[in-house]
Amino acid sequence: MDTFRTVRSFPPAVRFLLLNQLGVDIGTFLLFPFLAGHLAGDLGMSPATVGMVLATIQLSHQGLVVIGGTASDRLGGHRVIPIGCLLRLSGFALFALVGGVRAVLVASVLTGVAGALLYPAMRACAAQAAPPDRRAEVFAMLNVFTATGGLIGLTLGSVLCVIDFRATAVTAAAVLMVMTMLQLFALPALAVIGSADRRYRSRSAAHGCLHVLRDRNFLAFSFTLTALTALENQVYLLFVSATQRVSGHLAAAAVMPMVGAVASLALQLRVTRLVRAKGGPALWIAPGLAMMGLAFVPPLLTASFAPAAADGHGHAVLLLLPLAAGAFLLAVGQMAVQPSTLELVTRHAAGGLVGTYFGFFYVISGVTASACTSGVGWAMDIGERTGRPWLPWCCCAALGALSALGVTWLRRAGRLPGGVVAGMQEVGGPDVLVPAARRGRGGRDRVKK
């Protein structure tokens, strides 16, 4: 009930953006978790080809996300979001209709480019629509709606995949089609007001990118927060691998992601309010990262068990408990870190270049986190060959601790921003999403302080 009351207390624009996040994630999780199985099983592609397809999606997304953020600043998120959603549903429809490698690669590019447009634009719109003192709360609710969409999408996808993957892909495309229609109808009536300061809108997109690249404090912050993305990705690599190993069942792979999703639904809002009441985001990012690193300690209790050790369901459950405890700690740490991090990205943003800053943040964190994830996979291989299964878990724990120390140093050195977003609260009043009825004659207006 507290979640519903919180959602109702937000402005209409924020409520629509939360609904939009839910719909997009339902459509996304309907297909993504089952794509690799379809490519290998139904289409008979080799593991190398499957990896190439998935890498194409990731590269298209991470490589072009700056373009999505810049487009959001210059064109407005209300124009960029429907384009991204339309591209994603086109990619999903292609996955349902085609079977050749070239056509699948085209669908992968469309899907990745769609993510590059969607996510920085949605985050920038949320930052602009939220009241200045409630941005972290809005980002926290976006996480809650993402977790809800993920659970709904996974459940529906599991049912539909029993019928056929194409039924899953068509359903995912249909969900995104509905969301595209809603976006085309609602977002122009909630148009972004003054996405970027006039000084930056009047200059080229390259100038905005150069401005971000000269912001040393922001770049240091982004590289230091690499652990956030790298560690949360281990739910789908290290935790899933360990869960399948100790349980002996492939279907157990869904257990650890569900632990995190349920924890987020139950605790995200409370954790965010605690962070806001007890010192603010800059103070809590380091402890949250330390907790994310600590999450890799309980699984060490099961690291040395061979698959055959899980003799019987009762023994398997006992072996899964330390993994579930680690997944829970990882989720709680993420609840403290992620909304706080996104709020600090908006505070770094100068002249209202929120989308561009989000774009660069996602590129930096995504690319470096991919390198860290590759390192974890390398540590898993070495651990298996040398009889040291604890090695990848210790590496992840160390990464969390190092990142926490880095953020602590940035905060004590005064390199973390305070106050509110430049170009929103301090430069000419807050930029928000407002109903069309409140615009001026030219269709653009500002909400007065």
CSV table of C-alpha atoms in Angstrom, one decimal:
chain,number,residue,atom,x,y,z
A,1,MET,CA,0.0,0.0,0.0
A,2,ASP,CA,2.9,2.4,0.8
A,3,THR,CA,4.1,1.9,-2.8
A,4,PHE,CA,0.7,2.8,-4.2
A,5,ARG,CA,0.5,5.9,-2.0
A,6,THR,CA,3.9,7.0,-3.1
A,7,VAL,CA,3.1,6.5,-6.8
A,8,ARG,CA,-0.1,8.5,-6.4
A,9,SER,CA,1.9,11.3,-4.7
A,10,PHE,CA,4.0,11.8,-7.8
A,11,PRO,CA,3.1,14.3,-10.6
A,12,PRO,CA,1.1,12.8,-13.6
A,13,ALA,CA,4.3,12.8,-15.8
A,14,VAL,CA,6.2,10.6,-13.3
A,15,ARG,CA,3.3,8.2,-13.0
A,16,PHE,CA,3.2,7.8,-16.7
A,17,LEU,CA,7.0,7.2,-16.9
A,18,LEU,CA,6.7,4.5,-14.2
A,19,LEU,CA,3.9,2.8,-16.2
A,20,ASN,CA,6.1,3.2,-19.3
A,21,GLN,CA,9.0,1.5,-17.5
A,22,LEU,CA,6.8,-1.4,-16.5
A,23,GLY,CA,5.5,-2.0,-20.0
A,24,VAL,CA,8.9,-1.8,-21.6
A,25,ASP,CA,10.4,-4.2,-19.1
A,26,ILE,CA,7.5,-6.7,-19.5
A,27,GLY,CA,8.1,-6.8,-23.2
A,28,THR,CA,11.9,-7.0,-22.8
A,29,PHE,CA,11.9,-9.8,-20.3
A,30,LEU,CA,9.4,-11.7,-22.3
A,31,LEU,CA,12.0,-12.4,-24.9
A,32,PHE,CA,15.6,-11.7,-23.7
A,33,PRO,CA,16.1,-14.5,-21.2
A,34,PHE,CA,14.9,-17.1,-23.8
A,35,LEU,CA,16.7,-15.8,-26.8
A,36,ALA,CA,19.9,-17.7,-26.5
A,37,GLY,CA,18.0,-21.0,-26.1
A,38,HIS,CA,16.0,-20.3,-29.2
A,39,LEU,CA,19.1,-19.5,-31.3
A,40,ALA,CA,20.9,-22.6,-30.2
A,41,GLY,CA,18.0,-25.0,-29.9
A,42,ASP,CA,15.3,-24.0,-32.5
A,43,LEU,CA,17.7,-22.5,-35.1
A,44,GLY,CA,20.6,-24.8,-34.4
A,45,MET,CA,23.2,-22.0,-34.3
A,46,SER,CA,26.7,-22.8,-32.9
A,47,PRO,CA,27.7,-21.4,-29.5
A,48,ALA,CA,30.1,-19.0,-31.3
A,49,THR,CA,27.2,-17.6,-33.4
A,50,VAL,CA,24.9,-17.3,-30.4
A,51,GLY,CA,27.7,-15.3,-28.7
A,52,MET,CA,28.1,-13.1,-31.7
A,53,VAL,CA,24.4,-12.3,-31.8
A,54,LEU,CA,24.3,-11.4,-28.1
A,55,ALA,CA,27.5,-9.4,-28.4
A,56,THR,CA,25.9,-7.5,-31.3
A,57,ILE,CA,23.0,-6.5,-29.1
A,58,GLN,CA,25.4,-5.4,-26.3
A,59,LEU,CA,27.7,-3.5,-28.6
A,60,SER,CA,24.9,-1.7,-30.4
A,61,HIS,CA,23.4,-0.7,-27.1
A,62,GLN,CA,26.5,0.3,-25.2
A,63,GLY,CA,28.3,1.8,-28.2
A,64,LEU,CA,25.4,4.1,-29.2
A,65,VAL,CA,23.9,5.0,-25.8
A,66,VAL,CA,25.6,8.5,-25.9
A,67,ILE,CA,23.7,9.2,-29.1
A,68,GLY,CA,20.5,8.4,-27.3
A,69,GLY,CA,21.3,10.7,-24.4
A,70,THR,CA,22.4,13.5,-26.7
A,71,ALA,CA,19.2,13.1,-28.8
A,72,SER,CA,17.1,13.3,-25.7
A,73,ASP,CA,18.7,16.6,-24.7
A,74,ARG,CA,18.4,18.2,-28.2
A,75,LEU,CA,15.1,16.7,-29.4
A,76,GLY,CA,13.3,15.9,-26.2
A,77,GLY,CA,12.7,12.5,-24.6
A,78,HIS,CA,9.0,12.6,-25.7
A,79,ARG,CA,10.3,12.1,-29.3
A,80,VAL,CA,13.2,9.7,-28.6
A,81,ILE,CA,11.3,7.2,-26.4
A,82,PRO,CA,8.7,6.2,-29.0
A,83,ILE,CA,11.4,5.8,-31.7
A,84,GLY,CA,13.4,3.5,-29.4
A,85,CYS,CA,10.3,1.4,-28.5
A,86,LEU,CA,9.3,1.1,-32.2
A,87,LEU,CA,12.8,-0.1,-33.1
A,88,ARG,CA,12.8,-2.7,-30.2
A,89,LEU,CA,9.4,-4.1,-31.3
A,90,SER,CA,10.7,-4.3,-34.9
A,91,GLY,CA,13.7,-6.3,-33.7
A,92,PHE,CA,11.5,-8.6,-31.6
A,93,ALA,CA,9.1,-9.2,-34.6
A,94,LEU,CA,12.1,-10.1,-36.7
A,95,PHE,CA,13.3,-12.6,-34.2
A,96,ALA,CA,9.9,-14.3,-34.5
A,97,LEU,CA,9.8,-14.3,-38.3
A,98,VAL,CA,13.4,-15.0,-39.5
A,99,GLY,CA,15.9,-17.8,-39.0
A,100,GLY,CA,19.0,-16.9,-41.0
A,101,VAL,CA,22.1,-15.5,-39.4
A,102,ARG,CA,22.1,-12.2,-41.3
A,103,ALA,CA,18.4,-11.5,-40.5
A,104,VAL,CA,19.0,-12.4,-36.9
A,105,LEU,CA,22.0,-10.0,-36.8
A,106,VAL,CA,19.8,-7.2,-38.2
A,107,ALA,CA,17.2,-7.9,-35.5
A,108,SER,CA,20.0,-7.8,-32.9
A,109,VAL,CA,21.2,-4.4,-34.2
A,110,LEU,CA,17.6,-3.0,-34.1
A,111,THR,CA,17.2,-4.3,-30.5
A,112,GLY,CA,20.5,-2.9,-29.3
A,113,VAL,CA,20.0,0.5,-30.9
A,114,ALA,CA,16.6,0.7,-29.3
A,115,GLY,CA,18.1,0.2,-25.9
A,116,ALA,CA,20.6,2.9,-26.6
A,117,LEU,CA,17.8,5.3,-27.3
A,118,LEU,CA,15.3,4.2,-24.7
A,119,TYR,CA,17.2,4.0,-21.4
A,120,PRO,CA,19.1,7.4,-21.3
A,121,ALA,CA,16.0,9.1,-22.6
A,122,MET,CA,13.7,7.5,-19.9
A,123,ARG,CA,16.2,8.3,-17.1
A,124,ALA,CA,16.6,11.9,-18.3
A,125,CYS,CA,12.8,12.4,-18.5
A,126,ALA,CA,12.4,10.9,-15.0
A,127,ALA,CA,15.0,13.3,-13.7
A,128,GLN,CA,13.3,16.3,-15.3
A,129,ALA,CA,9.8,15.3,-14.3
A,130,ALA,CA,10.6,14.5,-10.7
A,131,PRO,CA,10.4,17.2,-7.9
A,132,PRO,CA,14.0,18.2,-7.2
A,133,ASP,CA,13.9,16.8,-3.6
A,134,ARG,CA,12.4,13.5,-4.7
A,135,ARG,CA,14.6,12.4,-7.6
A,136,ALA,CA,16.2,9.5,-5.7
A,137,GLU,CA,12.7,8.3,-4.7
A,138,VAL,CA,11.6,8.4,-8.4
A,139,PHE,CA,14.7,6.4,-9.4
A,140,ALA,CA,13.9,3.9,-6.6
A,141,MET,CA,10.4,3.5,-7.9
A,142,LEU,CA,11.8,3.0,-11.4
A,143,ASN,CA,13.8,0.1,-10.0
A,144,VAL,CA,10.6,-1.3,-8.3
A,145,PHE,CA,8.7,-1.1,-11.6
A,146,THR,CA,11.6,-2.7,-13.4
A,147,ALA,CA,11.6,-5.6,-11.0
A,148,THR,CA,7.9,-6.0,-11.3
A,149,GLY,CA,8.1,-5.9,-15.1
A,150,GLY,CA,10.9,-8.4,-15.0
A,151,LEU,CA,8.9,-10.9,-12.9
A,152,ILE,CA,5.8,-10.5,-15.1
A,153,GLY,CA,7.8,-10.9,-18.2
A,154,LEU,CA,9.8,-13.9,-17.0
A,155,THR,CA,6.6,-15.6,-15.8
A,156,LEU,CA,4.7,-15.0,-19.1
A,157,GLY,CA,7.8,-15.9,-21.2
A,158,SER,CA,8.2,-19.2,-19.3
A,159,VAL,CA,4.6,-20.1,-20.1
A,160,LEU,CA,4.7,-19.0,-23.7
A,161,CYS,CA,8.0,-20.8,-24.4
A,162,VAL,CA,6.3,-24.1,-23.7
A,163,ILE,CA,4.2,-23.4,-26.8
A,164,ASP,CA,6.8,-21.8,-29.0
A,165,PHE,CA,9.4,-19.2,-28.9
A,166,ARG,CA,7.7,-17.3,-31.8
A,167,ALA,CA,4.6,-17.0,-29.5
A,168,THR,CA,6.9,-15.3,-26.9
A,169,ALA,CA,8.5,-13.0,-29.5
A,170,VAL,CA,5.1,-12.0,-31.0
A,171,THR,CA,3.7,-11.3,-27.6
A,172,ALA,CA,6.7,-9.2,-26.6
A,173,ALA,CA,6.3,-7.2,-29.8
A,174,ALA,CA,2.6,-6.7,-29.2
A,175,VAL,CA,3.3,-5.4,-25.7
A,176,LEU,CA,5.8,-2.9,-27.1
A,177,MET,CA,3.4,-1.9,-29.8
A,178,VAL,CA,0.8,-1.0,-27.1
A,179,MET,CA,3.5,1.0,-25.2
A,180,THR,CA,4.5,2.8,-28.4
A,181,MET,CA,0.9,3.9,-29.0
A,182,LEU,CA,0.6,5.1,-25.4
A,183,GLN,CA,3.9,7.0,-25.7
A,184,LEU,CA,2.8,8.7,-29.0
A,185,PHE,CA,-0.5,9.7,-27.3
A,186,ALA,CA,0.7,10.7,-23.9
A,187,LEU,CA,4.3,12.0,-24.2
A,188,PRO,CA,3.6,14.9,-26.5
A,189,ALA,CA,1.0,16.1,-24.0
A,190,LEU,CA,3.7,15.9,-21.3
A,191,ALA,CA,6.5,17.4,-23.5
A,192,VAL,CA,9.9,18.0,-22.0
A,193,ILE,CA,10.4,21.7,-21.2
A,194,GLY,CA,13.9,23.0,-21.8
A,195,SER,CA,15.7,19.7,-21.9
A,196,ALA,CA,19.0,21.6,-22.1
A,197,ASP,CA,20.1,25.1,-21.2
A,198,ARG,CA,20.0,27.5,-24.2
A,199,ARG,CA,23.8,27.9,-24.2
A,200,TYR,CA,24.1,24.2,-25.0
A,201,ARG,CA,21.1,23.8,-27.3
A,202,SER,CA,22.4,26.5,-29.6
A,203,ARG,CA,25.7,24.6,-30.0
A,204,SER,CA,26.5,21.2,-31.7
A,205,ALA,CA,26.0,17.9,-30.1
A,206,ALA,CA,29.7,17.4,-30.3
A,207,HIS,CA,30.2,20.4,-28.0
A,208,GLY,CA,28.0,18.8,-25.4
A,209,CYS,CA,30.0,15.6,-25.6
A,210,LEU,CA,33.2,17.5,-25.2
A,211,HIS,CA,31.8,19.3,-22.2
A,212,VAL,CA,31.1,16.0,-20.5
A,213,LEU,CA,34.6,14.7,-21.4
A,214,ARG,CA,36.2,17.7,-19.8
A,215,ASP,CA,34.3,17.1,-16.5
A,216,ARG,CA,37.0,15.2,-14.7
A,217,ASN,CA,34.9,14.8,-11.5
A,218,PHE,CA,32.1,13.1,-13.5
A,219,LEU,CA,34.5,10.8,-15.3
A,220,ALA,CA,36.2,9.8,-12.1
A,221,PHE,CA,32.8,9.1,-10.5
A,222,SER,CA,31.7,7.0,-13.5
A,223,PHE,CA,34.8,4.8,-13.6
A,224,THR,CA,34.6,4.4,-9.8
A,225,LEU,CA,31.0,3.2,-10.0
A,226,THR,CA,32.0,0.4,-12.5
A,227,ALA,CA,31.5,-2.1,-9.7
A,228,LEU,CA,27.8,-1.4,-9.5
A,229,THR,CA,27.1,-2.8,-13.0
A,230,ALA,CA,29.8,-5.4,-12.8
A,231,LEU,CA,28.6,-6.9,-9.5
A,232,GLU,CA,24.9,-6.8,-10.3
A,233,ASN,CA,25.6,-8.7,-13.5
A,234,GLN,CA,26.9,-11.6,-11.5
A,235,VAL,CA,23.4,-12.5,-10.5
A,236,TYR,CA,23.2,-13.9,-14.1
A,237,LEU,CA,26.7,-15.4,-14.3
A,238,LEU,CA,28.3,-16.3,-11.0
A,239,PHE,CA,25.2,-16.9,-8.9
A,240,VAL,CA,23.3,-18.7,-11.7
A,241,SER,CA,26.3,-21.0,-12.4
A,242,ALA,CA,26.7,-21.8,-8.7
A,243,THR,CA,22.9,-22.4,-8.3
A,244,GLN,CA,22.8,-24.8,-11.2
A,245,ARG,CA,25.9,-26.6,-9.9
A,246,VAL,CA,24.8,-27.2,-6.4
A,247,SER,CA,21.2,-28.0,-7.3
A,248,GLY,CA,21.8,-30.0,-10.4
A,249,HIS,CA,18.8,-28.4,-12.2
A,250,LEU,CA,19.0,-25.9,-15.1
A,251,ALA,CA,15.6,-24.5,-14.1
A,252,ALA,CA,17.1,-23.3,-10.8
A,253,ALA,CA,18.8,-20.5,-12.7
A,254,ALA,CA,15.7,-18.3,-12.1
A,255,VAL,CA,15.9,-18.6,-8.3
A,256,MET,CA,18.6,-16.0,-7.6
A,257,PRO,CA,17.2,-13.3,-9.9
A,258,MET,CA,13.8,-13.8,-8.3
A,259,VAL,CA,15.4,-13.3,-4.8
A,260,GLY,CA,16.7,-9.9,-5.9
A,261,ALA,CA,13.4,-8.9,-7.6
A,262,VAL,CA,11.3,-9.8,-4.6
A,263,ALA,CA,13.7,-8.0,-2.2
A,264,SER,CA,13.5,-4.9,-4.4
A,265,LEU,CA,9.7,-4.9,-4.4
A,266,ALA,CA,9.6,-5.3,-0.6
A,267,LEU,CA,12.5,-3.0,0.5
A,268,GLN,CA,13.5,-0.5,-2.3
A,269,LEU,CA,11.4,2.4,-1.2
A,270,ARG,CA,12.3,2.0,2.5
A,271,VAL,CA,16.0,1.9,1.8
A,272,THR,CA,15.8,5.0,-0.4
A,273,ARG,CA,13.9,6.9,2.3
A,274,LEU,CA,16.5,5.8,4.9
A,275,VAL,CA,19.3,7.0,2.6
A,276,ARG,CA,17.6,10.4,2.1
A,277,ALA,CA,16.9,10.8,5.9
A,278,LYS,CA,20.4,9.7,7.1
A,279,GLY,CA,22.8,11.9,5.1
A,280,GLY,CA,21.9,11.7,1.4
A,281,PRO,CA,23.2,9.8,-1.6
A,282,ALA,CA,26.8,10.8,-1.5
A,283,LEU,CA,27.2,9.4,2.0
A,284,TRP,CA,25.5,6.0,1.3
A,285,ILE,CA,27.0,4.9,-2.1
A,286,ALA,CA,30.3,3.6,-0.5
A,287,PRO,CA,28.5,1.5,2.3
A,288,GLY,CA,26.2,0.2,-0.4
A,289,LEU,CA,29.1,-0.9,-2.6
A,290,ALA,CA,30.8,-2.5,0.4
A,291,MET,CA,27.6,-4.5,1.1
A,292,MET,CA,27.5,-5.6,-2.6
A,293,GLY,CA,31.1,-6.8,-2.2
A,294,LEU,CA,30.2,-8.5,1.1
A,295,ALA,CA,27.4,-10.4,-0.7
A,296,PHE,CA,30.0,-12.6,-2.3
A,297,VAL,CA,31.2,-13.9,1.0
A,298,PRO,CA,28.3,-16.3,2.0
A,299,PRO,CA,28.5,-18.2,-1.3
A,300,LEU,CA,32.0,-19.2,-0.3
A,301,LEU,CA,30.4,-21.8,2.0
A,302,THR,CA,29.2,-23.7,-1.1
A,303,ALA,CA,32.0,-23.0,-3.5
A,304,SER,CA,33.9,-26.2,-2.7
A,305,PHE,CA,30.9,-28.5,-3.1
A,306,ALA,CA,30.9,-30.7,-6.2
A,307,PRO,CA,27.6,-31.2,-8.0
A,308,ALA,CA,27.2,-34.7,-6.6
A,309,ALA,CA,27.3,-33.2,-3.1
A,310,ALA,CA,23.7,-32.0,-3.4
A,311,ASP,CA,22.3,-35.5,-2.7
A,312,GLY,CA,18.6,-35.0,-2.3
A,313,HIS,CA,16.3,-32.0,-2.3
A,314,GLY,CA,16.9,-31.2,1.4
A,315,HIS,CA,20.7,-31.0,1.0
A,316,ALA,CA,20.3,-28.9,-2.2
A,317,VAL,CA,18.2,-26.4,-0.4
A,318,LEU,CA,20.8,-26.1,2.4
A,319,LEU,CA,23.4,-25.5,-0.2
A,320,LEU,CA,21.3,-22.8,-1.9
A,321,LEU,CA,20.7,-20.9,1.3
A,322,PRO,CA,24.2,-19.2,1.4
A,323,LEU,CA,23.7,-18.3,-2.3
A,324,ALA,CA,20.2,-16.8,-1.5
A,325,ALA,CA,21.7,-14.8,1.4
A,326,GLY,CA,24.4,-13.4,-1.0
A,327,ALA,CA,21.8,-12.5,-3.6
A,328,PHE,CA,19.7,-10.8,-0.9
A,329,LEU,CA,22.7,-8.7,0.3
A,330,LEU,CA,23.6,-7.9,-3.3
A,331,ALA,CA,20.1,-6.6,-3.9
A,332,VAL,CA,20.0,-4.5,-0.7
A,333,GLY,CA,23.4,-2.9,-1.5
A,334,GLN,CA,22.1,-2.2,-5.0
A,335,MET,CA,19.0,-0.6,-3.6
A,336,ALA,CA,21.2,1.9,-1.7
A,337,VAL,CA,23.7,2.5,-4.6
A,338,GLN,CA,21.7,2.7,-7.8
A,339,PRO,CA,19.1,5.4,-7.0
A,340,SER,CA,21.8,7.4,-5.3
A,341,THR,CA,24.1,7.0,-8.2
A,342,LEU,CA,21.5,8.1,-10.8
A,343,GLU,CA,20.7,11.2,-8.6
A,344,LEU,CA,24.4,12.2,-8.5
A,345,VAL,CA,24.6,11.8,-12.3
A,346,THR,CA,21.8,14.4,-12.6
A,347,ARG,CA,23.7,16.7,-10.1
A,348,HIS,CA,26.8,16.4,-12.2
A,349,ALA,CA,24.9,17.4,-15.3
A,350,ALA,CA,25.6,21.0,-16.3
A,351,GLY,CA,23.3,23.2,-18.4
A,352,GLY,CA,20.6,20.5,-18.3
A,353,LEU,CA,22.6,18.1,-20.4
A,354,VAL,CA,21.1,15.2,-18.3
A,355,GLY,CA,20.6,12.9,-21.3
A,356,THR,CA,24.2,13.3,-22.5
A,357,TYR,CA,25.6,12.7,-19.0
A,358,PHE,CA,23.4,9.6,-18.6
A,359,GLY,CA,24.6,8.4,-22.0
A,360,PHE,CA,28.3,8.7,-21.1
A,361,PHE,CA,27.7,7.2,-17.7
A,362,TYR,CA,26.1,4.1,-19.2
A,363,VAL,CA,28.9,3.8,-21.8
A,364,ILE,CA,31.7,4.0,-19.3
A,365,SER,CA,30.0,1.7,-16.7
A,366,GLY,CA,28.8,-0.7,-19.4
A,367,VAL,CA,32.2,-1.1,-21.2
A,368,THR,CA,34.3,-1.4,-18.1
A,369,ALA,CA,31.7,-3.7,-16.4
A,370,SER,CA,31.9,-5.9,-19.5
A,371,ALA,CA,35.7,-6.1,-19.0
A,372,CYS,CA,35.2,-6.9,-15.3
A,373,THR,CA,32.6,-9.6,-16.2
A,374,SER,CA,35.1,-11.2,-18.6
A,375,GLY,CA,37.7,-11.1,-15.8
A,376,VAL,CA,35.2,-13.0,-13.5
A,377,GLY,CA,34.7,-15.6,-16.2
A,378,TRP,CA,38.5,-15.9,-16.6
A,379,ALA,CA,38.7,-16.3,-12.8
A,380,MET,CA,36.0,-19.0,-12.9
A,381,ASP,CA,38.0,-21.0,-15.5
A,382,ILE,CA,41.2,-20.7,-13.5
A,383,GLY,CA,39.4,-21.7,-10.3
A,384,GLU,CA,38.0,-24.8,-11.9
A,385,ARG,CA,41.4,-25.8,-13.4
A,386,THR,CA,43.4,-25.2,-10.2
A,387,GLY,CA,40.9,-26.4,-7.6
A,388,ARG,CA,40.2,-22.9,-6.3
A,389,PRO,CA,36.5,-22.4,-6.8
A,390,TRP,CA,36.5,-19.5,-4.3
A,391,LEU,CA,38.7,-17.3,-6.6
A,392,PRO,CA,35.9,-15.5,-8.6
A,393,TRP,CA,33.9,-14.9,-5.4
A,394,CYS,CA,36.9,-13.3,-3.7
A,395,CYS,CA,37.6,-11.2,-6.8
A,396,CYS,CA,34.1,-9.8,-6.8
A,397,ALA,CA,34.3,-9.1,-3.0
A,398,ALA,CA,37.6,-7.2,-3.6
A,399,LEU,CA,36.0,-5.2,-6.5
A,400,GLY,CA,33.2,-4.0,-4.2
A,401,ALA,CA,35.6,-3.0,-1.5
A,402,LEU,CA,37.9,-1.1,-3.9
A,403,SER,CA,35.0,0.7,-5.4
A,404,ALA,CA,33.7,1.7,-2.0
A,405,LEU,CA,37.1,3.0,-1.1
A,406,GLY,CA,37.2,5.0,-4.3
A,407,VAL,CA,33.9,6.6,-3.7
A,408,THR,CA,34.9,7.4,-0.1
A,409,TRP,CA,38.0,9.2,-1.4
A,410,LEU,CA,36.0,11.2,-4.0
A,411,ARG,CA,33.5,12.3,-1.3
A,412,ARG,CA,36.3,13.3,1.2
A,413,ALA,CA,38.1,15.2,-1.6
A,414,GLY,CA,34.9,17.2,-2.4
A,415,ARG,CA,34.6,15.7,-5.9
A,416,LEU,CA,31.0,14.5,-5.5
A,417,PRO,CA,28.3,17.1,-6.3
A,418,GLY,CA,25.8,18.5,-3.8
A,419,GLY,CA,22.6,20.5,-4.2
A,420,VAL,CA,20.4,20.1,-7.2
A,421,VAL,CA,20.8,19.8,-10.9
A,422,ALA,CA,22.4,22.7,-12.7
A,423,GLY,CA,20.2,24.0,-15.4
A,424,MET,CA,17.1,22.8,-13.5
A,425,GLN,CA,16.7,24.3,-10.1
A,426,GLU,CA,19.4,27.0,-10.2
A,427,VAL,CA,19.4,28.1,-13.9
A,428,GLY,CA,16.0,29.6,-14.8
A,429,GLY,CA,13.8,27.3,-12.7
A,430,PRO,CA,13.2,23.5,-12.8
A,431,ASP,CA,12.7,21.8,-16.2
A,432,VAL,CA,9.8,19.4,-15.9
A,433,LEU,CA,7.2,17.6,-17.9
A,434,VAL,CA,3.9,19.7,-17.8
A,435,PRO,CA,0.5,19.1,-19.3
A,436,ALA,CA,-0.1,20.5,-22.8
A,437,ALA,CA,-2.8,22.8,-21.4
A,438,ARG,CA,-0.3,24.7,-19.4
A,439,ARG,CA,2.0,25.5,-22.3
A,440,GLY,CA,2.3,29.0,-23.7
A,441,ARG,CA,1.4,30.1,-27.2
A,442,GLY,CA,4.5,28.6,-28.8
A,443,GLY,CA,3.8,25.3,-27.2
A,444,ARG,CA,6.7,25.7,-24.7
A,445,ASP,CA,6.6,27.1,-21.2
A,446,ARG,CA,8.4,27.0,-17.9
A,447,VAL,CA,6.9,26.2,-14.6
A,448,LYS,CA,7.6,29.2,-12.3
A,449,LYS,CA,9.2,28.8,-9.0
